[in-house]
XYZ file of C-alpha atoms in Angstrom:
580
model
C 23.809 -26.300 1.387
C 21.456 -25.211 3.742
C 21.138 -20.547 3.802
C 21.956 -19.445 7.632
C 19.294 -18.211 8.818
C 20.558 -15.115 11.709
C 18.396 -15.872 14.652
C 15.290 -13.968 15.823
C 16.061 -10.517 17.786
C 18.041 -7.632 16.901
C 21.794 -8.461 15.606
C 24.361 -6.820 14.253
C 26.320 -7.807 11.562
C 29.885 -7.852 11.856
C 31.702 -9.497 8.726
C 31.787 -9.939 5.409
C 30.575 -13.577 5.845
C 27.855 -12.504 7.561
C 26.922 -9.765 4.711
C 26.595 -12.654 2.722
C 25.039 -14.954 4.523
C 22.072 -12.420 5.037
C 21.380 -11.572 1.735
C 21.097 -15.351 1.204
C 18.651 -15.662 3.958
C 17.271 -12.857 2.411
C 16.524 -14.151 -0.856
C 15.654 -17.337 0.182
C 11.719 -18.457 -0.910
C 11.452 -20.776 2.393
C 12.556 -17.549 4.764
C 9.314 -17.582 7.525
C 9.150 -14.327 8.378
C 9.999 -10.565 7.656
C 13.448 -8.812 8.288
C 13.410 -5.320 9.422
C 17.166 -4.038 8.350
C 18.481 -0.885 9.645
C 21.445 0.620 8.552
C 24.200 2.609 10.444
C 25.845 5.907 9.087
C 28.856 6.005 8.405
C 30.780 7.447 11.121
C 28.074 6.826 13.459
C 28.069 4.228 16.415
C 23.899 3.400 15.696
C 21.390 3.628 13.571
C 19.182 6.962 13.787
C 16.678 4.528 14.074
C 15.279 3.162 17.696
C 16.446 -0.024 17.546
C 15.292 -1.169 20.908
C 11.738 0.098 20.397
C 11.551 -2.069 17.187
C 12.911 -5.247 18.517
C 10.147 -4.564 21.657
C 7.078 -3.817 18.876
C 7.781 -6.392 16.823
C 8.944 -9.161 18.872
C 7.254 -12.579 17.269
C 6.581 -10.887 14.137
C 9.478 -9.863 12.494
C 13.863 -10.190 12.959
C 15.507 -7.397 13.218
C 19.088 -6.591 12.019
C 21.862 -3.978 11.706
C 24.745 -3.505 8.814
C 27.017 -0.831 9.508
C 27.763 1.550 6.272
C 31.341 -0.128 5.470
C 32.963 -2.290 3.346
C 30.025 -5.020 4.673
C 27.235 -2.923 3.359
C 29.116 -3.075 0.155
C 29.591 -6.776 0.281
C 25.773 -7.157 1.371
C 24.754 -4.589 -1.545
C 26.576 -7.010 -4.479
C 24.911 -10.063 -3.389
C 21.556 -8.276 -3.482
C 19.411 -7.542 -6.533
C 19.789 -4.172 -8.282
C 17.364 -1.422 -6.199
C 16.675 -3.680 -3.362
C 19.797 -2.694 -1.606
C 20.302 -0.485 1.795
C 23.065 1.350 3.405
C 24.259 4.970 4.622
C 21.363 4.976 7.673
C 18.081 3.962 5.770
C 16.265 0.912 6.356
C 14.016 -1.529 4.891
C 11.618 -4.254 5.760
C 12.018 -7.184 3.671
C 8.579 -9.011 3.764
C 8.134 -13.354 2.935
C 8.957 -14.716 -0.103
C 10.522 -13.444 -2.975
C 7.876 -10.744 -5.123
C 10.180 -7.687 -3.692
C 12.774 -8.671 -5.822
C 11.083 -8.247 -8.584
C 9.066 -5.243 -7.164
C 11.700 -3.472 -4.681
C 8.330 -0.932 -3.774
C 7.168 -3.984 -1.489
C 10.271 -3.486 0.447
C 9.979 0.257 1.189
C 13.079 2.346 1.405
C 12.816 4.188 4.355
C 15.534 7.101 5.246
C 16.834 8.829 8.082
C 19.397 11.860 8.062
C 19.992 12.561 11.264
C 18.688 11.887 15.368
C 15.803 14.030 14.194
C 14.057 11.343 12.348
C 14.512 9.071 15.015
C 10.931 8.811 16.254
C 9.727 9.021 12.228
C 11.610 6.501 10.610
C 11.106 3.885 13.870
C 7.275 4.628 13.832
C 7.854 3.890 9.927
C 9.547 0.561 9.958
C 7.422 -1.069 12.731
C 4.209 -0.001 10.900
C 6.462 -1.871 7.778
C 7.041 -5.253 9.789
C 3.386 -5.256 10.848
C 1.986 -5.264 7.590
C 4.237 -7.599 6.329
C 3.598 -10.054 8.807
C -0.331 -9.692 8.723
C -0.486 -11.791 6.086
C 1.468 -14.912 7.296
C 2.025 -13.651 11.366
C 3.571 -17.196 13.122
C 1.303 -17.384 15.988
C 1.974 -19.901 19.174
C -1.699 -21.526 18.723
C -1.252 -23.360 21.496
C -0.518 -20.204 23.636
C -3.629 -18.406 22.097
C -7.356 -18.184 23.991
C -10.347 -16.497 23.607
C -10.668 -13.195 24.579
C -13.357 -10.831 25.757
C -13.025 -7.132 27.081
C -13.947 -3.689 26.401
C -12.117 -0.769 24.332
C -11.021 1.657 27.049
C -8.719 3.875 24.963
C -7.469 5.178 21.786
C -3.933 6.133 21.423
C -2.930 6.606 18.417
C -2.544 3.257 16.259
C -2.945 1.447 19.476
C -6.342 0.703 21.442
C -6.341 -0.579 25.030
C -8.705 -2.984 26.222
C -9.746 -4.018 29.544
C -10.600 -7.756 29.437
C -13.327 -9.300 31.544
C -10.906 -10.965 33.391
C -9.109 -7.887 34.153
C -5.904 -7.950 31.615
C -5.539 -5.386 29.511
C -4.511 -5.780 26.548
C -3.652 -3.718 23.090
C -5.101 -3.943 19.242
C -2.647 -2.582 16.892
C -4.163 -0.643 13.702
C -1.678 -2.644 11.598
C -3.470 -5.789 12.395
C -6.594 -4.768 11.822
C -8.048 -3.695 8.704
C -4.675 -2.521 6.295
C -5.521 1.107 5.571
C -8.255 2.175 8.272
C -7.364 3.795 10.809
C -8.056 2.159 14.231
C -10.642 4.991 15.114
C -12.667 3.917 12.291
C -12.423 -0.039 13.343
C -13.229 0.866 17.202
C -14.563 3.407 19.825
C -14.738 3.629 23.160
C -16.442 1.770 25.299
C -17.404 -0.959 22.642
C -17.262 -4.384 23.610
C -14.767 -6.783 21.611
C -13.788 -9.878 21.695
C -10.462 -12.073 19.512
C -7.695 -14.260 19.986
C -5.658 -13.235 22.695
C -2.130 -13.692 23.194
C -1.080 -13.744 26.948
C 2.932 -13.068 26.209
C 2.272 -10.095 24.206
C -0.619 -8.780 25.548
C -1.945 -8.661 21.547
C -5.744 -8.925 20.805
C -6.383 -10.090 17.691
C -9.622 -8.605 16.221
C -9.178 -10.291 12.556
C -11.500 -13.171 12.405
C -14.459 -10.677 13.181
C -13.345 -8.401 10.362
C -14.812 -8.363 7.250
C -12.170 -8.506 5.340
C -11.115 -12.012 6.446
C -14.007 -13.786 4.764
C -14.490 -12.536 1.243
C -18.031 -14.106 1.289
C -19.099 -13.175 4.820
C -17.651 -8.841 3.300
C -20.314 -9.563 0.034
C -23.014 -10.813 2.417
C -22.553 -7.922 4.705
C -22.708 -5.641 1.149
C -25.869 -7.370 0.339
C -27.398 -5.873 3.922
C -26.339 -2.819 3.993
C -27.340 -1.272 0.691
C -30.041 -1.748 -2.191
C -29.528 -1.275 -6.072
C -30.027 2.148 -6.404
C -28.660 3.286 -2.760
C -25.372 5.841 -2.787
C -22.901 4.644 -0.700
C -19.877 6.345 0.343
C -16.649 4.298 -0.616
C -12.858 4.954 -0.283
C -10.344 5.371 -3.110
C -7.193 2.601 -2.891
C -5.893 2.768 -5.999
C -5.732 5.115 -8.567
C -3.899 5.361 -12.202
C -4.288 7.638 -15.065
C -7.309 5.220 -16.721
C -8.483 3.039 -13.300
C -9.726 4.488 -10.009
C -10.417 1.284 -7.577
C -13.359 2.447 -4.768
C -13.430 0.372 -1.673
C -17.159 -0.272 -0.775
C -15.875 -2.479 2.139
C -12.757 -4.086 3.174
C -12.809 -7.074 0.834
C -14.926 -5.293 -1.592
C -13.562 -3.144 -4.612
C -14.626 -1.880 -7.731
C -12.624 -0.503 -10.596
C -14.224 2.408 -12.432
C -12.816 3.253 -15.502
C -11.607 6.640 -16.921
C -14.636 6.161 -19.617
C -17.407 5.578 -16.853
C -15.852 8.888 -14.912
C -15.079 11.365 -17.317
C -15.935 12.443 -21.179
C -13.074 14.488 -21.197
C -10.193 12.598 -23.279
C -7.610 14.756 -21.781
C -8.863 13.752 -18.206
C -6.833 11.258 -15.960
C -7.942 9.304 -13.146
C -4.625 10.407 -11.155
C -5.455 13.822 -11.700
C -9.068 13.502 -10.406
C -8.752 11.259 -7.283
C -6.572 10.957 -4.429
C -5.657 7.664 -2.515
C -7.956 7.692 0.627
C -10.186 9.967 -0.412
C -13.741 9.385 -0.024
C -16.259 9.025 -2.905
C -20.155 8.696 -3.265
C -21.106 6.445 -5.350
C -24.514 4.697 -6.659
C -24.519 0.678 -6.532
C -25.688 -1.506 -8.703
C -25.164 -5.433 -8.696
C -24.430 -7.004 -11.858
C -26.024 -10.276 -12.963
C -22.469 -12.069 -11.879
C -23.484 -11.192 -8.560
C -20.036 -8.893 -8.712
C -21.345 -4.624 -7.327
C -20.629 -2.281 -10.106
C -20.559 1.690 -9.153
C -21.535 4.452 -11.051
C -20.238 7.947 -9.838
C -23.477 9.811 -11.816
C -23.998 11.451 -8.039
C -25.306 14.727 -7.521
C -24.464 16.872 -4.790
C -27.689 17.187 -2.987
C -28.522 13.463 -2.903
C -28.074 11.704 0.733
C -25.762 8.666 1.090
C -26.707 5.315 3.189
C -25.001 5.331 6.343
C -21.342 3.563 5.955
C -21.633 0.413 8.261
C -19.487 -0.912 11.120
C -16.936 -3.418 10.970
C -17.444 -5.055 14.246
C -20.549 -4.747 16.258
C -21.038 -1.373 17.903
C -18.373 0.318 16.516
C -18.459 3.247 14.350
C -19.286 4.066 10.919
C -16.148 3.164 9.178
C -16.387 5.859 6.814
C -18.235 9.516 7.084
C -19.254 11.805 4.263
C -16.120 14.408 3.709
C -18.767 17.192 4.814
C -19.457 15.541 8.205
C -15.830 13.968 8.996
C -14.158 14.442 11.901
C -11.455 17.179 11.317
C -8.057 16.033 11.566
C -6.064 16.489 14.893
C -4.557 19.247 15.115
C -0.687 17.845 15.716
C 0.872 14.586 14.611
C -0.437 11.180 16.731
C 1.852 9.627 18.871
C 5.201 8.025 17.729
C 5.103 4.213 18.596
C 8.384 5.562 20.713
C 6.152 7.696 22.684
C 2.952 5.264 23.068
C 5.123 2.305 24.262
C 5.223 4.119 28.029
C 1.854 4.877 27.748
C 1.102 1.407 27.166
C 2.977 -0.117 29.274
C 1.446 2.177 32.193
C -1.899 1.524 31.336
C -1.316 -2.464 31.064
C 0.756 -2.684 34.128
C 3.640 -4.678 32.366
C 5.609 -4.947 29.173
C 4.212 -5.864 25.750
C 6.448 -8.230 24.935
C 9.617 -9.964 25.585
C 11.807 -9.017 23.193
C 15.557 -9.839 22.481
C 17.620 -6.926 23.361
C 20.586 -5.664 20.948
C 23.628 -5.600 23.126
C 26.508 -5.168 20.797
C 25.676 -1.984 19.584
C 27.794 0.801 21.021
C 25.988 3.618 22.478
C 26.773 6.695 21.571
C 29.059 9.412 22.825
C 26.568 11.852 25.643
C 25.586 15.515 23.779
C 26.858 17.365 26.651
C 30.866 16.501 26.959
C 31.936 19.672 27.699
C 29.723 19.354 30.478
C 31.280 16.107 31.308
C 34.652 16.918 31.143
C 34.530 20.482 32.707
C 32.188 19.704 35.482
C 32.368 23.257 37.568
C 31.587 23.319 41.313
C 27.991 21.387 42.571
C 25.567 24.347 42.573
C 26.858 26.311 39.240
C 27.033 22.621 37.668
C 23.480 22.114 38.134
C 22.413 25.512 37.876
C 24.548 25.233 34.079
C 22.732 22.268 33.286
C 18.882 23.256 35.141
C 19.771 26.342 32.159
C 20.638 23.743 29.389
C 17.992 21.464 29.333
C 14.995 24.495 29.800
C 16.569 26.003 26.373
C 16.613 22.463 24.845
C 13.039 22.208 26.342
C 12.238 25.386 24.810
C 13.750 24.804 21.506
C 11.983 21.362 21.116
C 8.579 22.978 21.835
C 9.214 25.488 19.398
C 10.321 22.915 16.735
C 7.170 20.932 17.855
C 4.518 23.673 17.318
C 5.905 24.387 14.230
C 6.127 20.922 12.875
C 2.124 20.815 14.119
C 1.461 24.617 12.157
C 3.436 22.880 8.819
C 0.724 19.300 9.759
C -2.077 21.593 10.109
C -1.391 23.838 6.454
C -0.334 20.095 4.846
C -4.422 18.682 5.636
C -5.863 22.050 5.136
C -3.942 22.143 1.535
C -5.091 18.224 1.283
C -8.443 18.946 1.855
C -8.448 21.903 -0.655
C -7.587 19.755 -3.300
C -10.329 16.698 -2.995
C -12.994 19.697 -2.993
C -11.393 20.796 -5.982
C -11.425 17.369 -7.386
C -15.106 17.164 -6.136
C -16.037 19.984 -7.824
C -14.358 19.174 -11.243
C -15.958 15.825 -11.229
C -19.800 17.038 -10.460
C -18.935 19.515 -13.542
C -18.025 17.396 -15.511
C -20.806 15.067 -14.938
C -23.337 17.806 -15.287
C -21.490 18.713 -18.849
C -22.291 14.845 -19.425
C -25.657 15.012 -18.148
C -26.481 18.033 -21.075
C -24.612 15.606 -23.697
C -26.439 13.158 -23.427
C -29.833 15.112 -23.167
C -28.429 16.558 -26.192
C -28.082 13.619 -27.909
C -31.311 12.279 -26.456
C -32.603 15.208 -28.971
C -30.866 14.409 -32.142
C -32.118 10.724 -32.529
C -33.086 11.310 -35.524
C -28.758 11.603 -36.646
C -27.784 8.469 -34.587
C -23.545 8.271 -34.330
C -22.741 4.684 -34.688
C -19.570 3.334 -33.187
C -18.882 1.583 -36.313
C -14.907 -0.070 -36.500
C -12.900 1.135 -39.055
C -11.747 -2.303 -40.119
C -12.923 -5.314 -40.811
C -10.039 -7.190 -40.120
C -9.990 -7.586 -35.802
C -6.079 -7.443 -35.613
C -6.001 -4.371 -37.230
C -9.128 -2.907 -35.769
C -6.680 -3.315 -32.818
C -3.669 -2.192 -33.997
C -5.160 1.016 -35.117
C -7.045 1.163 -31.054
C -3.305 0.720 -30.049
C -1.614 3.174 -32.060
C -4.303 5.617 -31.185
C -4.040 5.020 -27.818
C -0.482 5.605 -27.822
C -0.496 8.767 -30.064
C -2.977 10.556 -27.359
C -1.394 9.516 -24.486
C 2.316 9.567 -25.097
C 3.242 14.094 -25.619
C 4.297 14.851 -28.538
C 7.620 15.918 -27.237
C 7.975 12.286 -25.067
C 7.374 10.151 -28.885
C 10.604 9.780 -29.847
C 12.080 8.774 -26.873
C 8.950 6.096 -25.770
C 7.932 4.762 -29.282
C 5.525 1.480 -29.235
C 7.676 -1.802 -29.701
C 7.659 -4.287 -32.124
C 4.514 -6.677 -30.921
C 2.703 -9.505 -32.252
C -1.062 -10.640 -30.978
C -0.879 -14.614 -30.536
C -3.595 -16.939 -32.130
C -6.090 -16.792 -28.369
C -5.580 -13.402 -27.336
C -8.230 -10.891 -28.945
C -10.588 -13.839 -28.493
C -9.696 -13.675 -24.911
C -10.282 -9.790 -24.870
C -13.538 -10.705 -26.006
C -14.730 -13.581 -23.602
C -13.548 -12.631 -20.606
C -15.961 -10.385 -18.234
C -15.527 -8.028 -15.970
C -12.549 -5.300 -18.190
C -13.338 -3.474 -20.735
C -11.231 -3.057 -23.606
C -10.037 0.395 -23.783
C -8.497 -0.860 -20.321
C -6.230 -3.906 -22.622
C -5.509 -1.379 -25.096
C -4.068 1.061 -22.294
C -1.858 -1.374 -20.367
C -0.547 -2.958 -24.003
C 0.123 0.955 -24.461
C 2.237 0.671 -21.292
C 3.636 -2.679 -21.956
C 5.045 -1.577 -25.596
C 6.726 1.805 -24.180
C 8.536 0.563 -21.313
C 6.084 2.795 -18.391
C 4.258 -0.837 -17.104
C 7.616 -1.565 -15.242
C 7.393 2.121 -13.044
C 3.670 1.408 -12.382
C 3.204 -0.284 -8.989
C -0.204 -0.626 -9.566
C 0.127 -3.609 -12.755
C 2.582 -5.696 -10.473
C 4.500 -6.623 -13.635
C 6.863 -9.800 -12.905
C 7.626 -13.241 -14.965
C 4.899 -15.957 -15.157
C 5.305 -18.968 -12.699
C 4.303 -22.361 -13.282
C 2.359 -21.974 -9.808
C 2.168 -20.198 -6.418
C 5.188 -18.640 -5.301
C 8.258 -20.353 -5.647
C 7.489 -22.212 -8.664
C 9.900 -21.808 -11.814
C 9.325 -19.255 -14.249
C 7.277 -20.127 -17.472
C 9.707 -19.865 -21.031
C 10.156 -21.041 -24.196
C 12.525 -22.746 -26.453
C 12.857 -19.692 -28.369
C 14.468 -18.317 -25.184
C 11.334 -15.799 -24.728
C 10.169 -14.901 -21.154
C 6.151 -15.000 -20.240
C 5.331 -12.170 -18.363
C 2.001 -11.073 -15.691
C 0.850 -7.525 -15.847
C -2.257 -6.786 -13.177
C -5.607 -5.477 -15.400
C -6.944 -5.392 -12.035
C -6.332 -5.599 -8.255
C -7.785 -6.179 -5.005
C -11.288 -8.406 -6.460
C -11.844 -12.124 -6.818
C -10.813 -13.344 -9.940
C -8.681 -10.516 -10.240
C -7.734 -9.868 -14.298
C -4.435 -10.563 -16.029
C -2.505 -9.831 -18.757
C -0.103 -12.601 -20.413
C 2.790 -11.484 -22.949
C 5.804 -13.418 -24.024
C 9.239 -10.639 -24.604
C 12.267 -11.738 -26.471
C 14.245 -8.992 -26.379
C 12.760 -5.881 -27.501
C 9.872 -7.640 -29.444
C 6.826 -8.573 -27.655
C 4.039 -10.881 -27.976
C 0.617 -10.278 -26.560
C -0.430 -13.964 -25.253
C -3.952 -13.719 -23.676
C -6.160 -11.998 -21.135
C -7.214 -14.193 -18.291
C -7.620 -14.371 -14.450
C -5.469 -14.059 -11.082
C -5.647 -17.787 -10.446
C -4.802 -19.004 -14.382
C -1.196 -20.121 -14.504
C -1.326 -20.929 -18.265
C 0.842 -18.748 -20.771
């Protein structure tokens, strides 16, 4: 029986059949494109969220729905897997296929507790729907034709741009380059050219971008910097053993806790923050795959970050010589949309309006209902709406006061990280002069068996016994485990991980924490792509995929088999290797 499928534009759902029917659609593998569902409060006629404003941004891209908090948000919430569900005024955007069921932190809960979030949590969800679709956006080829223009503007996450022909049309950040801000894609004045789509007025910068063409980001690596050269990369990932440094969109490189650090009580997370920027030496492996090492002293100059599109700026600056942050919030994609629109001299977009949600009851009914004669009634409300004025600039400057003490606090804390890592390396530096002077009482890393499984067993336990307190052991003990026949041959072979890193995420594996860490992507083994059935045994056990690493080619993975609470360690391999 074939899943109905609610049709494209906002709608609101209005029985339990319906419920249903869209957590089907929902679920369903074949679904084409992402669902942005916002929830009403209960007792509320509409979502805190701007409905209209999302339909409008996202028209094309993504469908947009509303489930009242009722007895259908109940029905919807049973059909749904456990912690993907939403109700009681938050909102999530469900993206293509079916990994967020198994990873609900792909489908980001977004809340909203009362009109105040209104502009935050719409800004959120349409920033949601546009990464989700960037991946697989359903474009009307036929409507699409080359276009040429100029940036004029910067407004926030948007840029304007005048084309030759005299259109103007808008880049959105979330199409761009996912996590770089627009201002480091384009400036003004620079001269740009995409695919350009005439009904919504969208320039599409991605085929120039780097990070479209994996081989055209390493050739572009290859000109820009020399073995030897410092670069400045940004951080995208970090755990308490991995810290993954973006040396271009399309390019990362995960340093390990061993490569940053000689302190064993040091982790990554503690060290590095997401976005933050890092200088970092290059060096290009034999492979052909970069390899950083963070041995970078203070006073030594980094190579100029490059471009991503021709004359456009650096696309990242040394945290010394960055632009300061401005001083209030940007723009709410509420607030741009007139801007926009004035500047292009017609709407972006032709979206689907939502007309069967009832608007709420006015702020003002006393007003309303007690209207006194014509010039005290407008004198009354002239009165209102300056104190409301007043009161919202108020809440306004302070919300840009708490902005402004959040970055400065930010910033205070990569210098401190900054600083903790250079001492640390200099303390490293002395070791190893140190040791440099003792070579006549070498300290071989002998193993302390001869047998490999329990040279690894004893790795394991160790790592488990430093890393797990000693007030946590009871509760997150290691599980029962075997190693299969090919897998510490595999830890061996393969390139690219070391093995501290396999004994760490076994560590994780065996005490439960690999399931809270977004960064492994932990879900069952397919037989293929998405979609495919999931790999199992006769013996009833489950394969499983843990991520050793994320974001490069040939990306490294983890295999184990689980029957129940024992566990079986299959074999390391790669991103593209469907075999158990």
């Amino acid at each position: 029986m074939p899943v109905p499928r609610p049709p494209t534009g906002g709608r609101r759902i209005g029985s339990e059949d319906d419920a249903r029917a869209l957590a089907l659609w929902l679920r369903d593998p074949a679904r084409d494109r992402p669902v942005v569902l916002v929830t009403v409060p209960a007792g509320h006629y509409a979502p805190f969220a701007d409905t209209d404003a999302i339909v409008e941004a996202v028209d094309g891209l993504a469908t947009v729905v509303i489930l009242p908090t009722s007895r259908l948000s109940w029905v919807f919430s049973a059909a749904m897997p456990a912690g993907t569900q939403v109700y009681g005024g938050a909102a999530r955007v469900y993206p293509v296929g079916d990994a967020w069921e198994a990873d609900p932190q792909l489908a980001r809960l977004r809340f909203a507790y009362s009109a105040a979030d209104r502009d935050r949590v719409t800004d959120h969800l349409v920033r949601d729907a546009f990464r989700a679709a960037a991946a697989d956006e359903p474009q009307d080829v036929e409507r699409m034709r080359p276009g040429r223009g100029v940036v004029q503007a910067l407004i926030g996450s948007r840029a304007l741009v005048r084309l030759d022909d005299g259109e103007v049309a808008s880049v959105w950040e979330e199409l761009t380059v996912p996590g770089v801000p627009l201002e480091r894609v384009l400036r003004i004045g620079q001269h740009v050219s995409g695919a350009y789509d005439p009904a919504s007025r969208r320039l599409d910068l991605r085929a120039a971008l780097p990070d479209s063409d994996p081989q055209a980001a390493r050739t572009a690596l290859a000109a820009t910097y020399r073995p030897g050269d410092i670069a400045l990369t940004d951080v995208t990932a970090v755990d308490a053993d991995t810290v993954t440094l973006r040396l271009l969109p399309g390019v990362t490189v995960d340093v390990t806790r061993a490569d940053v650090t000689a302190n064993p009580d040091d982790l990554l997370h503690d060290l590095f923050t997401i976005g933050e920027v890092v200088a970092a030496r290059v060096d290009i492996r034999s492979s052909g795959e970069p390899h950083l090492d963070l041995d970078v002293t203070g006073d030594e100059q980094a190579v100029a970050a490059p471009s991503l599109l021709p004359g456009g700026p650096p696309w990242l600056s040394a945290p010394d010589t960055a632009r300061p942050p401005p001083a209030a919030p940007p723009a709410s994609i509420a607030q741009q949309r007139p801007a926009l629109a004035t500047n292009a001299a017609a709407p972006v977009g032709s979206a689907t309006p939502v007309t069967d949600v009832p608007q709420p009851r006015s702020a003002t009914p006393a007003l309303l209902a007690h209207r006194p004669p014509a010039q005290a009634g407008l004198a009354a409300e002239r009165a209102a709406r300056e104190a409301l004025e007043q009161d919202l600039a108020a809440l306004r400057a302070h919300t840009a006061e708490l902005g402004a003490d959040l970055r400065r606090a930010h910033r205070t804390v990569q210098d401190l990280q900054t600083r903790y890592r250079r001492a640390d390396l200099a303390r490293q530096q002395a070791q190893r002069q140190l040791r440099a002077e003792r070579r006549d009482q070498p300290e071989p890393d002998q193993p302390l068996f001869l047998d490999a499984e329990q040279q690894f067993r004893h790795d394991v336990y160790t790592e488990w016994a430093r890393r797990v307190p000693a007030g946590e052991k009871a509760q997150r003990p290691l599980a029962t485990y075997r190693l299969a026949r090919a897998f510490l041959p595999s830890v061996d072979m393969i390139e690219g991980i070391s093995r501290a890193k396999v004994i760490a995420v076994v560590v994780e594996i065996l005490t439960g924490q690999v399931h809270q860490l977004p960064g492994r992507d932990t879900h069952q083994l397919r037989t293929g792509p998405a979609g495919s059935s999931y790999v199992t045994r006769t013996d009833g056990a489950t394969c499983w995929r843990v991520a050793l690493q994320r974001g490069t080619p040939a990306a490294r993975r983890l295999h184990y088999w689980r029957t129940g609470d024992t566990y079986e360690m299959s074999r390391v391999t790669v991103h593209d290797d469907y075999q158990p």
